[in-house]
Coordinates of C-alpha atoms in Angstrom, one line a residue:
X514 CA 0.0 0.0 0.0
X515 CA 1.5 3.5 -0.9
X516 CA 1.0 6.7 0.6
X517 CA 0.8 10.2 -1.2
X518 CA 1.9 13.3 0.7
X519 CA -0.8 15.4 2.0
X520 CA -1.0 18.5 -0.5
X521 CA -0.1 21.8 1.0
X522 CA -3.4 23.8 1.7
X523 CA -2.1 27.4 0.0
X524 CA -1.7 30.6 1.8
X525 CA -3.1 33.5 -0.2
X526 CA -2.7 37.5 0.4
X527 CA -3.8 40.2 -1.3
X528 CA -0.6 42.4 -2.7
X529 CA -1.4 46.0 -2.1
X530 CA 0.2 49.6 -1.9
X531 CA -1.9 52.5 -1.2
X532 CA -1.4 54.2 -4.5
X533 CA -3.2 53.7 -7.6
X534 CA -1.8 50.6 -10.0
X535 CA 0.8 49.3 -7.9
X536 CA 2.4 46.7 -9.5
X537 CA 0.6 47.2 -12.8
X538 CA 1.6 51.4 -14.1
X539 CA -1.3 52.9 -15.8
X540 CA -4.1 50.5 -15.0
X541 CA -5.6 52.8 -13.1
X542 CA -7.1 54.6 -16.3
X543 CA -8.9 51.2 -17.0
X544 CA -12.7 52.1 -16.5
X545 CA -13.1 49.2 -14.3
X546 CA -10.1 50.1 -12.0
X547 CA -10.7 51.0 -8.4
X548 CA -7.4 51.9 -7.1
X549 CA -7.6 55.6 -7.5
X550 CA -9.3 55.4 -4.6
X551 CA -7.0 54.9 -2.5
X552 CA -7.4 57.5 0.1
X553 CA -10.6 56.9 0.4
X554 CA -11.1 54.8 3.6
X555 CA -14.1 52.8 2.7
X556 CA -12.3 51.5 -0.7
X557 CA -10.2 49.0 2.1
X558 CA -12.7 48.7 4.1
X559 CA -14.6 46.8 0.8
X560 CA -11.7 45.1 0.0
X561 CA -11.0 43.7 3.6
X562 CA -14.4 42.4 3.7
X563 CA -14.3 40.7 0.6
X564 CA -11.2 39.2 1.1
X565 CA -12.2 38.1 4.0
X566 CA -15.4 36.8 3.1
X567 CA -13.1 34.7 0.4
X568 CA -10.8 33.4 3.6
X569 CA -7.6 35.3 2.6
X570 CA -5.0 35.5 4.9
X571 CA -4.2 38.5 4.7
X572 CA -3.3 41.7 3.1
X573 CA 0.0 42.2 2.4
X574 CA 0.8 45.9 1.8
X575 CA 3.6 47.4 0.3
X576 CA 5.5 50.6 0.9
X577 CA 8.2 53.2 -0.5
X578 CA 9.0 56.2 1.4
X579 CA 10.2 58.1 -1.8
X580 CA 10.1 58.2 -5.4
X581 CA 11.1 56.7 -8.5
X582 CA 13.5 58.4 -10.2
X583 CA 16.2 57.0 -11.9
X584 CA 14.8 57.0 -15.3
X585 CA 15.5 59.6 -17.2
X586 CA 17.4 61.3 -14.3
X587 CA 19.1 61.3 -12.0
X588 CA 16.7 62.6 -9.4
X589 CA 14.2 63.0 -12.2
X590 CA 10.5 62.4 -11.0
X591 CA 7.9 63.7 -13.4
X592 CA 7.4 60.1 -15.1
X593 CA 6.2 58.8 -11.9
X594 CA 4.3 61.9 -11.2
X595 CA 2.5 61.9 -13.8
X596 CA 1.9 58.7 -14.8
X597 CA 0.6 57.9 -10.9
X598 CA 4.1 55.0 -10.7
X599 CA 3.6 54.3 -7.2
X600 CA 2.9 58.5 -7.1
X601 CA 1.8 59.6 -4.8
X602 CA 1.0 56.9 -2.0
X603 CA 0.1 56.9 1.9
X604 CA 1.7 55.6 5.1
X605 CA 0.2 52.1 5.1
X606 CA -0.1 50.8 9.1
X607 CA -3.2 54.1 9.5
X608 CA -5.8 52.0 7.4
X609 CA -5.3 49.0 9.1
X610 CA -7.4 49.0 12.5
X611 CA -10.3 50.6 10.4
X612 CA -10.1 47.0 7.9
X613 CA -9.8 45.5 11.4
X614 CA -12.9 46.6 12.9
X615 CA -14.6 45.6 10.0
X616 CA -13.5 41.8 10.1
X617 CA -12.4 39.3 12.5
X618 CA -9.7 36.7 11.2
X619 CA -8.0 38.6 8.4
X620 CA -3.9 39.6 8.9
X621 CA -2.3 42.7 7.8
X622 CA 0.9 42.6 6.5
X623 CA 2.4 46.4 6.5
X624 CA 6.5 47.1 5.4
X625 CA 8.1 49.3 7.4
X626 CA 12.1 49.7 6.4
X627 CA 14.4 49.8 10.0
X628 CA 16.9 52.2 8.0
X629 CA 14.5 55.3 8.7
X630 CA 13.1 55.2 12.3
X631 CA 14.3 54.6 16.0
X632 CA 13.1 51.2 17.1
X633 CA 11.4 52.2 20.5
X634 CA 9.3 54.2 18.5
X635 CA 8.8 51.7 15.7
X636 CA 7.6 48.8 19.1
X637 CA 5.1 51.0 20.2
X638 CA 3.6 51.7 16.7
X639 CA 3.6 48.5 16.0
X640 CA 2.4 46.7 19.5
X641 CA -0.8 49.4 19.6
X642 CA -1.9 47.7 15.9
X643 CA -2.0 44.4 17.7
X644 CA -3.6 45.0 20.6
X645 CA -6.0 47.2 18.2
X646 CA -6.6 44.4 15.6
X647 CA -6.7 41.7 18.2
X648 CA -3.1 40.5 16.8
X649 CA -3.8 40.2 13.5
X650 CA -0.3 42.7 12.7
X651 CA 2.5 41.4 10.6
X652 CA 5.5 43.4 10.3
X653 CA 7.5 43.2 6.7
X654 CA 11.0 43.8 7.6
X655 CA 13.0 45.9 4.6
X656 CA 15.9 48.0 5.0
X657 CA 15.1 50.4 2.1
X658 CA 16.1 50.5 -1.2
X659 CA 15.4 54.4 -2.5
X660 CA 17.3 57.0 -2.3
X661 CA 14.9 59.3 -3.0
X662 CA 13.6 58.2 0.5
X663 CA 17.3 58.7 1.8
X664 CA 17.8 61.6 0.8
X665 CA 14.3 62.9 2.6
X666 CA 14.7 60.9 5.9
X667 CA 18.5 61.5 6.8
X668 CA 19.7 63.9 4.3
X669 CA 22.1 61.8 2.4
X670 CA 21.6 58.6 0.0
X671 CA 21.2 55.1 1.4
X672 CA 23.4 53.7 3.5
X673 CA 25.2 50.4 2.1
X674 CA 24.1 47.8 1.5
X675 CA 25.8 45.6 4.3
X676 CA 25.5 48.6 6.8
X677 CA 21.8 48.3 6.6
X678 CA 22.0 45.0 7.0
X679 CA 24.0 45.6 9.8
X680 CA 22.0 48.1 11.6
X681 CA 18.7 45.4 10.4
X682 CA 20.5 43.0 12.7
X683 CA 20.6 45.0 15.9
X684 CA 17.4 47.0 15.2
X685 CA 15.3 43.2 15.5
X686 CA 17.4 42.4 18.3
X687 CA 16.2 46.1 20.7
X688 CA 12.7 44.9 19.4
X689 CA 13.0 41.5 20.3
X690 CA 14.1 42.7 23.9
X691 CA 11.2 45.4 24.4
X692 CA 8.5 43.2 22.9
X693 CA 9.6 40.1 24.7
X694 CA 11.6 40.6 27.2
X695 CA 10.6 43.9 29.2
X696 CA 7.3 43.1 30.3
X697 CA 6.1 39.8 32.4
X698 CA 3.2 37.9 30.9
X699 CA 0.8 38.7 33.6
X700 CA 2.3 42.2 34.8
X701 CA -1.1 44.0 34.3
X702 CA -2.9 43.3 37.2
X703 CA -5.7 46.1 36.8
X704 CA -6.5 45.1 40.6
X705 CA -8.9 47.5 41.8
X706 CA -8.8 46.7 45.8
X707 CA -5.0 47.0 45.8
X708 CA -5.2 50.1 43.0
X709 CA -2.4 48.1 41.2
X710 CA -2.9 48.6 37.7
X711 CA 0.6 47.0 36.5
X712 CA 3.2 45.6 39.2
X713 CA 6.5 47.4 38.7
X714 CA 8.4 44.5 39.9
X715 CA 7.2 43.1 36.3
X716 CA 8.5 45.6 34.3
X717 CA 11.9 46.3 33.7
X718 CA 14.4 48.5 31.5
X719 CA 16.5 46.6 28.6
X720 CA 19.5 48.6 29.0
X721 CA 20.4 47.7 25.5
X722 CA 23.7 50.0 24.4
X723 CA 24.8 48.7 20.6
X724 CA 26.9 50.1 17.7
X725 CA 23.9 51.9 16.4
X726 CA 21.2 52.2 18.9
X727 CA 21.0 52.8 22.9
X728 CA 17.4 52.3 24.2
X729 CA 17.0 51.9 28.5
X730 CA 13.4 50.8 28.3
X731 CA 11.3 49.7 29.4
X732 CA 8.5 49.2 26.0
X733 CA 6.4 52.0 26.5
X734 CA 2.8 49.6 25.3
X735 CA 2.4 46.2 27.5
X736 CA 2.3 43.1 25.9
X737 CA 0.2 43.0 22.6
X738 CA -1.7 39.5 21.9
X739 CA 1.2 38.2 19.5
X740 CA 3.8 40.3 21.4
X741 CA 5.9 40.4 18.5
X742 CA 3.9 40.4 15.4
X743 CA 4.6 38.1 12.2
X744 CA 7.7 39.1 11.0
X745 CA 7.6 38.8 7.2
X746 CA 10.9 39.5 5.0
X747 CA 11.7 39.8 1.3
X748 CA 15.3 40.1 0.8
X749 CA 17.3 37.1 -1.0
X750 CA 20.8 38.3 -1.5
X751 CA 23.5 37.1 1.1
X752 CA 22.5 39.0 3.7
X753 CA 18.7 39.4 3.5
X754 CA 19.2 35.4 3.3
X755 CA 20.8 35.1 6.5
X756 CA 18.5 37.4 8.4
X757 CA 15.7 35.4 6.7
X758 CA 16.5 32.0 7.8
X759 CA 17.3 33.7 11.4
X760 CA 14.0 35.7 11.5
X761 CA 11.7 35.1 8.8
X762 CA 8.5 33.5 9.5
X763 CA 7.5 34.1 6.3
X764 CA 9.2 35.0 3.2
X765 CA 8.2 37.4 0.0
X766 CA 9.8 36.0 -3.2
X767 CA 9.4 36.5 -6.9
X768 CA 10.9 35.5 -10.2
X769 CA 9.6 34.4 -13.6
X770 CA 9.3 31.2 -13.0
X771 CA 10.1 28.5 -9.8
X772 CA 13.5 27.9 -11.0
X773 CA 14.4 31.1 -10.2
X774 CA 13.4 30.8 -6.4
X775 CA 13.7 27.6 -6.0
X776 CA 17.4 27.7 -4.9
X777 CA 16.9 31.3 -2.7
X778 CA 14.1 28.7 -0.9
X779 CA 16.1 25.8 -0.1
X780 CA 19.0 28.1 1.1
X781 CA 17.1 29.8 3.4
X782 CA 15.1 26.3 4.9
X783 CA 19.0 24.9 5.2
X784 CA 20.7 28.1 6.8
X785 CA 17.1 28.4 8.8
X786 CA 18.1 24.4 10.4
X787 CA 21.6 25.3 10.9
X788 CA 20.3 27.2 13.2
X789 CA 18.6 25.4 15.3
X790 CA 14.5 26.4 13.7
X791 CA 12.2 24.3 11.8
X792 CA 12.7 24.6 8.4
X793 CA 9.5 24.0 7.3
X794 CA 8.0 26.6 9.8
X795 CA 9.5 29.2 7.0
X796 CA 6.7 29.9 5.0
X797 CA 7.4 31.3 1.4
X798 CA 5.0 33.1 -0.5
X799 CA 5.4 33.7 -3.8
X800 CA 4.3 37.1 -6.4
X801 CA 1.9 36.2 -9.4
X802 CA -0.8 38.2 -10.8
X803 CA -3.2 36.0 -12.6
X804 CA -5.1 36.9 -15.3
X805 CA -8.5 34.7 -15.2
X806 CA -11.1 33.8 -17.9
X807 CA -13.5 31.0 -18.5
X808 CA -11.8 29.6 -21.5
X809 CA -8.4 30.4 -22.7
X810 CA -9.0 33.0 -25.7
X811 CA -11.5 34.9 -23.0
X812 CA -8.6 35.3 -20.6
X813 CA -6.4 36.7 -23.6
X814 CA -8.8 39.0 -24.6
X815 CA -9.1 40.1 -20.8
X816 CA -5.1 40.9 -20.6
X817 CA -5.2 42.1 -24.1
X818 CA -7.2 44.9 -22.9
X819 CA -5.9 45.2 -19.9
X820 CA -2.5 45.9 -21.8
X821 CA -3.8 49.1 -23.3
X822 CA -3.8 50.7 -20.6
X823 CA -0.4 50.5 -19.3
X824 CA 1.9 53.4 -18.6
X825 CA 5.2 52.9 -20.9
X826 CA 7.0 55.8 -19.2
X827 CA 5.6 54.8 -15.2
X828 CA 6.9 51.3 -16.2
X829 CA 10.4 52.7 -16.8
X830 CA 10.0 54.3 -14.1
X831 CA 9.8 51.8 -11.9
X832 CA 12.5 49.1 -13.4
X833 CA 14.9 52.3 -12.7
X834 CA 14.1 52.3 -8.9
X835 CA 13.8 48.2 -9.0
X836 CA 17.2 48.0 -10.8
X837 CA 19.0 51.0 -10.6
X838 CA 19.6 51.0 -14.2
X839 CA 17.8 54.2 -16.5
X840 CA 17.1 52.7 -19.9
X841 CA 16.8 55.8 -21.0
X842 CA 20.5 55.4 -22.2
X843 CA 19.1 53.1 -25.0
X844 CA 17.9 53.9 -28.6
X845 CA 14.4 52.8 -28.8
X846 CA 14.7 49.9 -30.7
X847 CA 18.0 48.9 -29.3
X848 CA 17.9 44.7 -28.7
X849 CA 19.0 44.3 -25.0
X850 CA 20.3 41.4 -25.6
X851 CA 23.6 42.8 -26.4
X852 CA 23.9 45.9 -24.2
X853 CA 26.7 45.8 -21.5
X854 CA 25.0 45.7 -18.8
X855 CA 24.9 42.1 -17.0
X856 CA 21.3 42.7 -15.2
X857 CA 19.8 43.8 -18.3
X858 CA 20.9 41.1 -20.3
X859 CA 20.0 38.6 -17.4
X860 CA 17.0 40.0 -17.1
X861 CA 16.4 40.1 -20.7
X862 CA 17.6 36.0 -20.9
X863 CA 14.9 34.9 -18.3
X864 CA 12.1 36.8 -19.8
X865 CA 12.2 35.7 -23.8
X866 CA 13.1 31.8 -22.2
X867 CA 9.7 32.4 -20.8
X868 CA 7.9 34.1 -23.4
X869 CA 10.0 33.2 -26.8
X870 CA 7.6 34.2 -29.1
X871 CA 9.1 37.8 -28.6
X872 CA 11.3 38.4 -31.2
X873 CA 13.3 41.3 -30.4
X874 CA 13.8 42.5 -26.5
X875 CA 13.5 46.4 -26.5
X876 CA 13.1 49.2 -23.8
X877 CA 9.6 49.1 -25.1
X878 CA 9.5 45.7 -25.1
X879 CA 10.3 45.5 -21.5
X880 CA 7.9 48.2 -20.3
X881 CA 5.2 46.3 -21.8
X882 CA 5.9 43.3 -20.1
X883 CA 6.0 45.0 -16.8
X884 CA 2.7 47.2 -16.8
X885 CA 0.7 44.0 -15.8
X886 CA 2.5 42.4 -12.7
X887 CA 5.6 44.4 -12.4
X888 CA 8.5 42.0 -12.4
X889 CA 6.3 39.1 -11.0
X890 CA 5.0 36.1 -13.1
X891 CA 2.2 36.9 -14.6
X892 CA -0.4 33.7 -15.7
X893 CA -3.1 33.9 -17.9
X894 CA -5.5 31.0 -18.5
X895 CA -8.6 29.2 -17.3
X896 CA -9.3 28.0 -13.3
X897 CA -8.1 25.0 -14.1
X898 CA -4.6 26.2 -16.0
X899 CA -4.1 28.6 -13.4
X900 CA -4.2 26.2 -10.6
X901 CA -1.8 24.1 -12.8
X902 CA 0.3 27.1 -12.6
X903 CA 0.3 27.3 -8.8
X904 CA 0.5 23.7 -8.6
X905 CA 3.5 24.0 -10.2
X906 CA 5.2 26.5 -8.6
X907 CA 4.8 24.1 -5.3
X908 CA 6.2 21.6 -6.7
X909 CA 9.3 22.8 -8.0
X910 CA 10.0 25.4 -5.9
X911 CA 8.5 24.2 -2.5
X912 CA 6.2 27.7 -1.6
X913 CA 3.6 27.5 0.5
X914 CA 1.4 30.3 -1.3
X915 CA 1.1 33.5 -3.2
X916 CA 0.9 37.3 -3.1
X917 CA -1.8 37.9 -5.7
X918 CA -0.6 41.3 -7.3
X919 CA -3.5 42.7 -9.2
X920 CA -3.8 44.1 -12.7
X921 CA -7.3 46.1 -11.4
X922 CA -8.6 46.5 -8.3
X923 CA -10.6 45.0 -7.1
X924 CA -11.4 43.2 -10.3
X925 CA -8.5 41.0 -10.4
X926 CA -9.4 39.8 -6.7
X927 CA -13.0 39.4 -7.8
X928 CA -11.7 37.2 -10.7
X929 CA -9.7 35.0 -8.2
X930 CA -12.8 34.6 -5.9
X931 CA -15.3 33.7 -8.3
X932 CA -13.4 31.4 -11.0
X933 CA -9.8 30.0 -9.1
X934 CA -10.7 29.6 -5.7
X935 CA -13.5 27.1 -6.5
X936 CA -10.7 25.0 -8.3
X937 CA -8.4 25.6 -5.3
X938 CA -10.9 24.1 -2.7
X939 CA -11.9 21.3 -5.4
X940 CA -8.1 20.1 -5.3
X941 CA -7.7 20.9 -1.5
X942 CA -5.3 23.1 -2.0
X943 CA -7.2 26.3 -0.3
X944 CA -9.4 26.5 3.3
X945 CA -13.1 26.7 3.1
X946 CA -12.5 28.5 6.9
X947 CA -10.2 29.9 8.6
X948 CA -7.9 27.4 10.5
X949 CA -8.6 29.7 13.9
X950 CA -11.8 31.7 12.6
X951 CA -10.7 35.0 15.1
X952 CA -7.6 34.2 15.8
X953 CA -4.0 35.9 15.5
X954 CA -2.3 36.5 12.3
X955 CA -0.1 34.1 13.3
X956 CA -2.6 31.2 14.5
X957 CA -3.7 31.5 10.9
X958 CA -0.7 31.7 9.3
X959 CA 0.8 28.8 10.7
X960 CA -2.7 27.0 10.7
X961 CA -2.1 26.4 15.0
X962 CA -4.5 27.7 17.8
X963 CA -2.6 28.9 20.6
X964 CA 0.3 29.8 19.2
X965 CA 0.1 33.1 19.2
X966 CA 3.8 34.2 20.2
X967 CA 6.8 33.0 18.1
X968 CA 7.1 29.6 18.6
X969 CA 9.8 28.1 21.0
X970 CA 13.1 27.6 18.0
X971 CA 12.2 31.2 17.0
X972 CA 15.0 34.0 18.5
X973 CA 12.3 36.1 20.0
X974 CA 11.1 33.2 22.3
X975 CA 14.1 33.2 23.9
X976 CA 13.4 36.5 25.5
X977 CA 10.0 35.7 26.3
X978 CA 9.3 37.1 29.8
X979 CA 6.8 34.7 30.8
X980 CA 4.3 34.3 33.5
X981 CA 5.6 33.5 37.2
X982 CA 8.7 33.7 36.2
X983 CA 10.8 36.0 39.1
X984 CA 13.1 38.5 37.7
X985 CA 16.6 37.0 37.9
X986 CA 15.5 34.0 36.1
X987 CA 13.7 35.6 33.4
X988 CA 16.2 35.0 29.9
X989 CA 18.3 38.0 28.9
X990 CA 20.0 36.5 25.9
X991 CA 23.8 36.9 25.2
X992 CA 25.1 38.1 21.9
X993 CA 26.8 35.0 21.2
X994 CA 23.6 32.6 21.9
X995 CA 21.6 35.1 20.0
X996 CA 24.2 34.7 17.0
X997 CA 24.4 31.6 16.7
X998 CA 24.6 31.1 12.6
X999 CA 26.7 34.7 12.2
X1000 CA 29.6 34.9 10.5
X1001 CA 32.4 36.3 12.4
X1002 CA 33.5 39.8 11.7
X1003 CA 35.8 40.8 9.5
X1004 CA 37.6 43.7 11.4
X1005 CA 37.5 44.8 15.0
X1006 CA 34.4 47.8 13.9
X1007 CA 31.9 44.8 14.3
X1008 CA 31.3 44.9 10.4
X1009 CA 30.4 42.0 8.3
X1010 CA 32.0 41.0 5.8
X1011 CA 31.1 42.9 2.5
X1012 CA 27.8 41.4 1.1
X1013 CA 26.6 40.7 -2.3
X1014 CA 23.8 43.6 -3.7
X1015 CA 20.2 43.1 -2.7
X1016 CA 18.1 40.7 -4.5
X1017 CA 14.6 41.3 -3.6
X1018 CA 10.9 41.0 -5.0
X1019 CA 11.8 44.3 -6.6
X1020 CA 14.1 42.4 -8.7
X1021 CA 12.2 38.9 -9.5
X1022 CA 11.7 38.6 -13.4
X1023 CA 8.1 38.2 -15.2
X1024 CA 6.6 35.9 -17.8
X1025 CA 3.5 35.8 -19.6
X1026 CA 2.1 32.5 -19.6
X1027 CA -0.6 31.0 -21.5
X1028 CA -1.4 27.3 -20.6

C-alpha cells in the first residue's frame, strides 16, 4: 500500500500599496479600475471584507518612502508623477485598525524599512496595531532601497548595502528585547482593591547599548496579543538570506518562474536548520498576478485589454528604482540582448526563455511586459490552468502560497474569488474557513491555535518574559547565543564581511504564460 503526501493547503494574500496601479503602471485609467481610490477609507474597508469573506489570509501591503527616479534622471520624478508610478502613496499601518474593525480573522501585512526610524518608536507603533486588531499585525521587515527616500529621511543617499543589513540586525534584536523581554506575561494586574494597575516588579528596562542604537526601556505599550507580530521579509541576497532563515517567518519572493526561487528557498530552509529552527516553519510566499477567464482565448482578450492601458513611461520608471539601471541610455529599438550591462541582459535571458515568441527585447519591449504584474510572473488561462500554474510553482520550488498582485482592483481579486478559488478548494489546496476563525495572524498563518507568540526555536522566544517567572531568572540572551549562525566579523568595527547587492521581490523577473 503507498502513501501520497498530503497537498499543502495554500496561503493566499492580497498584494497591495496604497497608490493607484501598484504593480501594474497605468491600470488605473482602465474604467473598471478602483485603485484611485485609495485614500478613500471605505475602498479598504470593501476590499478587507471581501477578502475576508473569500478566507484570505491576509493583506499584504507594500511601501516606499520616496520616489522613483532614476529613469530619465538622475533625481528625475515627473514620469512617476505623472503617470501615478507608485505616485503619490500613503503611510500604510493608519488604514489597518479601520479593515480591522470591519473583520475578525483577516492579517495585515504592512512594510516598514528599520533604516529610517528609532526602534522604540517603531515597538510602540507596531504593539498598539496588535492589541487594536486583536493581533492580526505582521511586520515586513526591509531595510530600504530608494534614495529618493534617503535623501528625505536622513539627508544623504542610502546607507550600504551591508551597513543596513548591519544596523537590520541590531534594530530586530532592541525589538526582540522590548517586545519580549521587558514586560512579564501577567504584569497587568488592573486590581482595583490594591489600585495596582501594573506591578513594577514586572517591568523592567533593557539597558540595550549597541553600535547603532541605545534604548533603556522599558516598552512604552504592555504586551500586545502576538507580542511580537509576524515578522515577514523579502530580501534574497546574502544578507537578506541570512536574516531570513534567522527571523523570517514568512518570506516574499518573486521570479519568472520557480526555477528562479527555487534555490533562494532551499538556502534559506537549510541556513534556517543550521540554526537550530524548523525549516519548514518558514513559509514562502510567492508574487503572481493571474489573469482569469473561463476559457483560454476569453482570458487573452481580458489581458489584451488590460495591456492598453499601461503606462510605458511609469513602467520605466519603476524598473529604474527596482534595478538602478535608467534605460533611458538606449535607442528605442535597441535589442537588449547585447547591451553591456549584465542585469539587463540577465534579465532580458529569463524573460524571452519564458515568453520566446518575442522576437526582439527592447526598452519598449520591457515596459510592456511589466505594466501588468511588475516584475512578477504573470499567468493567464482558465481555473483550471491557473491552478496548474500554482501547482506548479509548489512543486518545483516548495512555496507554501502567493501574493496575488492585481492588474485592477478590485477586479482582479473578484476574478480570483469567483473562477480560481473554486478549483483551489476542489483540489484541497485552499481552506473553506479559517484554521482559527478570530484568531492571531499568526494562528492563521501557521494554521495552529494557541500559538500566538513565536514559537519556542524562534529567536524572540528566547526573551520571552513569561508568567511566574521571578526577575533573575527571566532569559536576557547573550550576543553570542543570539548569534548563533553569524559569521564572524571581518575587522575589530563589528562589520560584516562585504555582502553581495540586494536581491529582492523588486528584482524577480516576469513571464506571460498562456497554458
Amino acid at each position: 500500500m503507498t502513501t501520497s503526501t498530503p497537498k499543502k493547503k495554500l496561503i493566499l494574500h492580497a498584494f497591495v500599496e496604497p497608490c493607484s496601479g501598484h504593480q501594474s503602471p497605468g491600470l488605473w485609467k482602465h474604467p473598471k479600475d478602483q485603485s484611485t481610490d485609495f485614500n478613500d477609507i471605505d475602498h479598504w474597508i470593501r476590499l478587507a471584507k471581501l477578502l475576508e469573506d473569500a478566507k484570505f489570509h491576509g493583506l499584504f501591503i507594500a511601501d516606499v518612502l520616496g520616489g522613483y527616479d532614476i529613469y530619465q534622471g538622475p533625481r528625475n520624478l515627473a514620469p512617476a508623477i505623472k503617470s501615478g508610478a507608485q505616485w503619490p502613496v500613503n503611510e500604510p499601518l493608519s488604514m489597518v485598525p479601520a479593515m480591522a474593525a470591519a473583520t475578525k480573522s483577516l492579517g495585515f501585512g504592512v512594510t516598514i524599512a528599520t533604516t529610517y526610524e528609532q526602534p522604540y518608536h517603531l515597538a510602540r507603533r507596531l504593539s498598539t496595531a496588535d492589541h487594536l486588531t486583536k493581533g492580526r499585525v505582521g511586520w515586513n521587515i526591509v531595510t530600504g532601497y530608494l534614495d529618493s527616500a534617503a535623501r528625505n529621511l536622513v539627508g544623504k543617499d542610502q546607507p550600504k548595502h551591508d551597513d543596513r543589513y548591519a544596523l537590520a540586525e541590531e534594530y530586530i534584536r532592541v525589538m526582540y528585547k522590548l517586545w519580549q523581554s521587558s514586560w512579564r506575561d501577567d504584569a497587568v494586574q488592573l486590581n482595583r482593591k490594591t489600585g495596582i494597575y501594573t506591578d513594577p516588579t514586572l517591568v523592567r528596562e533593557i539597558n540595550h547599548v549597541g553600535k547603532f542604537y541605545s534604548v533603556p526601556g522599558p516598552h512604552i505599550c504592555q504586551p500586545s496579543p502576538q507580542r511580537t507580530p509576524v515578522l515577514l521579509q523579502a530580501g534574497t541576497s546574502k544578507a537578506g538570506k541570512k536574516f531570513s532563515s534567522q527571523h523570517a517567518e514568512a518570506v516574499f519572493v518573486a521570479g519568472h518562474s520557480p526555477s528562479v526561487v527555487a534555490k533562494n528557498i532551499s538556502e534559506i530552509r537549510a541556513q534556517a536548520k543550521a540554526n537550530g529552527r524548523d525549516p519548514a516553519s518558514i513559509k514562502f510566499i510567492a508574487l503572481i498576478c493571474p489573469i482569469l477567464g473561463r476559457t483560454e482565448e476569453e482570458a487573452q482578450k481580458k489581458f489584451e485589454d488590460l495591456e492598453q492601458y499601461g503606462d510605458i513611461d511609469g513602467a520605466l520608471a519603476l524598473f529604474g528604482g527596482w534595478t538602478g539601471i535608467d534605460l533611458a541610455h538606449y535607442a528605442d529599438d535597441q535589442e537588449l540582448r547585447h547591451v553591456e550591462s549584465n542585469a539587463i541582459r540577465s534579465a532580458v535571458e529569463g524573460w524571452s526563455k519564458a515568453s520566446p515568441t518575442v522576437k526582439k527585447w527592447t526598452k519598449h519591449t520591457v515596459a510592456k511586459h511589466i505594466t501588468i504584474g511588475g516584475l512578477g510572473a504573470t499567468t493567464i488561462g482558465t481555473p483550471e490552468q491557473v491552478a496548474d500554474e500554482l501547482e506548479r510553482w509548489v512543486r518545483e520550488a516548495d512555496v507554501d502560497g502567493f501574493n496575488i498582485a492585481y492588474a485592477i482592483k478590485p477586479g482582479t481579486f473578484e476574478d480570483v474569488i469567483e473562477l480560481l478559488l473554486p478549483e483551489l478548494r476542489s483540489r484541497g489546496l485552499f481552506q473553506e474557513e479559517y484554521a482559527i476563525p478570530g484568531g492571531t495572524y499568526r494562528e492563521n498563518i501557521r494554521g495552529e491555535a494557541g500559538q500566538k507568540v513565536p514559537s519556542p526555536d524562534h529567536p524572540a522566544a528566547r526573551y520571552h518574559w513569561r508568567a511566574g517567572v521571578p526577575a533573575e531568572d527571566a532569559p536576557v540572551p547573550s550576543e553570542a547565543e543570539f548569534e548563533v549562525a553569524e559569521e564572524k566579523p571581518a575587522n575589530g568595527n563589528g562589520l560584516k564581511r562585504p555582502l553581495d547587492e540586494e536581491v529582492s521581490t523588486r528584482n524577480g523577473r516576469k513571464s506571460v504564460k498562456v497554458n
